């Protein structure tokens, strides 16, 4: 039986809950924090990607998550000009400072692992290859891989 009366809404709610549950397994049982982590890391990743690839990534996200991904979207500022893993971490940390303490590295790991599990391998590979080499090192699936 439909919860919302629309299958598309039921599917996106179900998918979003799965993603949040997986993030909570890594950062602790706080759904609000999991949503903040998911939104923050996805937006940080989006802002570092070339515009066309950012749009392709957004198209693969569950509808509800896609809304968070595009919140505050300004294509005139893409991609950002920072190139290091530390800059990526600092940006995430700054955006999470108003939430319950969670390490930026833990947040990034949790979201990248969700992307690895739920997006096509081809899309993950394209996103990975578009990132500067230093930032690539943050992606757990590819840790230590130079491909």
Short mmCIF file of C-alpha atoms in Angstrom, two decimals:
data_model
loop_
_atom_site.label_atom_id
_atom_site.label_comp_id
_atom_site.label_asym_id
_atom_site.label_seq_id
_atom_site.Cartn_x
_atom_site.Cartn_y
_atom_site.Cartn_z
CA UNK A 1 0.00 0.00 0.00
CA UNK A 2 1.21 3.48 -0.86
CA UNK A 3 2.22 5.75 1.98
CA UNK A 4 1.93 9.01 0.06
CA UNK A 5 -0.46 8.06 -2.72
CA UNK A 6 2.24 8.55 -5.36
CA UNK A 7 4.67 5.76 -6.22
CA UNK A 8 7.46 8.20 -7.14
CA UNK A 9 7.29 9.76 -3.65
CA UNK A 10 7.16 6.38 -1.94
CA UNK A 11 10.24 5.21 -3.88
CA UNK A 12 12.27 8.32 -3.10
CA UNK A 13 11.33 8.20 0.59
CA UNK A 14 12.31 4.54 0.73
CA UNK A 15 15.64 5.13 -1.06
CA UNK A 16 16.44 8.18 1.05
CA UNK A 17 15.78 6.27 4.27
CA UNK A 18 18.13 3.51 3.09
CA UNK A 19 20.86 6.05 2.35
CA UNK A 20 20.37 7.77 5.72
CA UNK A 21 20.37 4.43 7.56
CA UNK A 22 23.68 3.52 5.94
CA UNK A 23 25.20 6.87 6.90
CA UNK A 24 23.93 6.47 10.48
CA UNK A 25 25.67 3.10 10.70
CA UNK A 26 28.94 4.98 10.28
CA UNK A 27 28.34 8.26 12.15
CA UNK A 28 25.79 7.27 14.78
CA UNK A 29 22.02 7.09 15.17
CA UNK A 30 21.00 10.66 14.40
CA UNK A 31 18.85 10.97 11.27
CA UNK A 32 19.00 14.79 11.30
CA UNK A 33 22.79 14.67 11.37
CA UNK A 34 22.84 12.00 8.65
CA UNK A 35 20.75 14.28 6.41
CA UNK A 36 23.09 17.22 7.13
CA UNK A 37 26.15 15.06 6.36
CA UNK A 38 24.61 13.74 3.15
CA UNK A 39 23.61 17.21 1.96
CA UNK A 40 26.91 18.82 2.89
CA UNK A 41 29.19 16.24 1.30
CA UNK A 42 27.08 15.99 -1.86
CA UNK A 43 27.01 19.77 -2.29
CA UNK A 44 30.76 19.99 -1.69
CA UNK A 45 31.36 17.28 -4.26
CA UNK A 46 28.94 18.93 -6.72
CA UNK A 47 30.73 22.25 -6.44
CA UNK A 48 34.10 20.66 -7.28
CA UNK A 49 32.88 18.87 -10.42
CA UNK A 50 32.61 20.23 -13.95
CA UNK A 51 29.05 21.46 -14.53
CA UNK A 52 28.00 18.74 -16.98
CA UNK A 53 29.26 15.93 -14.76
CA UNK A 54 27.61 17.50 -11.70
CA UNK A 55 24.30 17.41 -13.60
CA UNK A 56 24.80 13.77 -14.58
CA UNK A 57 25.53 12.86 -10.97
CA UNK A 58 22.44 14.73 -9.78
CA UNK A 59 20.28 12.79 -12.22
CA UNK A 60 21.27 9.50 -10.56
CA UNK A 61 20.29 10.57 -7.05
CA UNK A 62 16.94 9.72 -5.46
CA UNK A 63 14.50 12.58 -6.05
CA UNK A 64 14.50 13.77 -2.44
CA UNK A 65 18.31 13.62 -2.19
CA UNK A 66 18.53 15.43 -5.53
CA UNK A 67 16.69 18.36 -3.97
CA UNK A 68 19.32 18.63 -1.23
CA UNK A 69 22.09 18.22 -3.81
CA UNK A 70 20.85 21.20 -5.80
CA UNK A 71 20.07 23.44 -2.80
CA UNK A 72 22.18 26.59 -3.08
CA UNK A 73 23.34 25.58 -6.56
CA UNK A 74 25.20 28.31 -8.45
CA UNK A 75 26.65 27.02 -11.72
CA UNK A 76 28.62 30.25 -12.25
CA UNK A 77 30.93 29.24 -9.39
CA UNK A 78 31.74 25.73 -10.64
CA UNK A 79 34.07 24.07 -10.31
CA UNK A 80 35.55 25.56 -7.17
CA UNK A 81 39.22 26.40 -7.33
CA UNK A 82 40.44 24.31 -4.41
CA UNK A 83 42.47 21.25 -5.30
CA UNK A 84 43.52 19.43 -2.14
CA UNK A 85 41.93 16.86 0.12
CA UNK A 86 42.54 19.19 3.06
CA UNK A 87 40.59 22.01 1.39
CA UNK A 88 37.73 19.60 0.67
CA UNK A 89 37.77 18.40 4.32
CA UNK A 90 37.91 21.97 5.66
CA UNK A 91 34.94 23.01 3.53
CA UNK A 92 32.89 20.05 4.79
CA UNK A 93 33.97 20.71 8.40
CA UNK A 94 32.97 24.38 8.16
CA UNK A 95 29.51 23.45 6.85
CA UNK A 96 29.03 20.86 9.62
CA UNK A 97 30.17 23.08 12.51
CA UNK A 98 26.57 23.84 13.55
CA UNK A 99 25.72 20.13 13.88
CA UNK A 100 26.54 17.53 16.52
CA UNK A 101 30.27 16.92 16.29
CA UNK A 102 31.20 14.59 13.47
CA UNK A 103 34.59 14.46 11.82
CA UNK A 104 34.72 15.73 8.27
CA UNK A 105 36.65 12.64 7.18
CA UNK A 106 34.02 10.37 8.74
CA UNK A 107 31.26 12.33 7.00
CA UNK A 108 33.01 12.16 3.63
CA UNK A 109 33.73 8.43 4.00
CA UNK A 110 30.11 7.67 4.90
CA UNK A 111 28.66 9.54 1.91
CA UNK A 112 31.22 8.27 -0.59
CA UNK A 113 30.50 4.70 0.57
CA UNK A 114 26.77 5.27 0.00
CA UNK A 115 27.51 6.56 -3.49
CA UNK A 116 29.68 3.50 -4.16
CA UNK A 117 26.82 1.19 -3.15
CA UNK A 118 23.95 2.94 -4.91
CA UNK A 119 25.27 4.60 -8.06
CA UNK A 120 26.47 2.89 -11.19
CA UNK A 121 30.15 1.97 -11.21
CA UNK A 122 30.57 4.00 -14.40
CA UNK A 123 29.16 7.16 -12.80
CA UNK A 124 31.32 6.76 -9.69
CA UNK A 125 34.40 6.28 -11.90
CA UNK A 126 33.62 9.43 -13.93
CA UNK A 127 33.19 11.49 -10.77
CA UNK A 128 36.36 10.06 -9.26
CA UNK A 129 38.43 10.79 -12.37
CA UNK A 130 37.13 14.38 -12.56
CA UNK A 131 38.47 15.20 -9.10
CA UNK A 132 41.99 16.49 -8.49
CA UNK A 133 44.36 13.68 -7.49
CA UNK A 134 44.58 14.77 -3.86
CA UNK A 135 40.80 14.78 -3.43
CA UNK A 136 40.55 11.36 -5.09
CA UNK A 137 42.43 9.97 -2.10
CA UNK A 138 39.37 10.68 0.07
CA UNK A 139 37.27 8.12 -1.83
CA UNK A 140 37.40 4.88 0.23
CA UNK A 141 36.70 2.57 -2.73
CA UNK A 142 39.70 3.92 -4.59
CA UNK A 143 42.08 4.47 -1.65
CA UNK A 144 45.58 3.76 -2.85
CA UNK A 145 44.45 3.30 -6.46
CA UNK A 146 46.11 5.46 -9.10
CA UNK A 147 43.96 4.49 -12.14
#
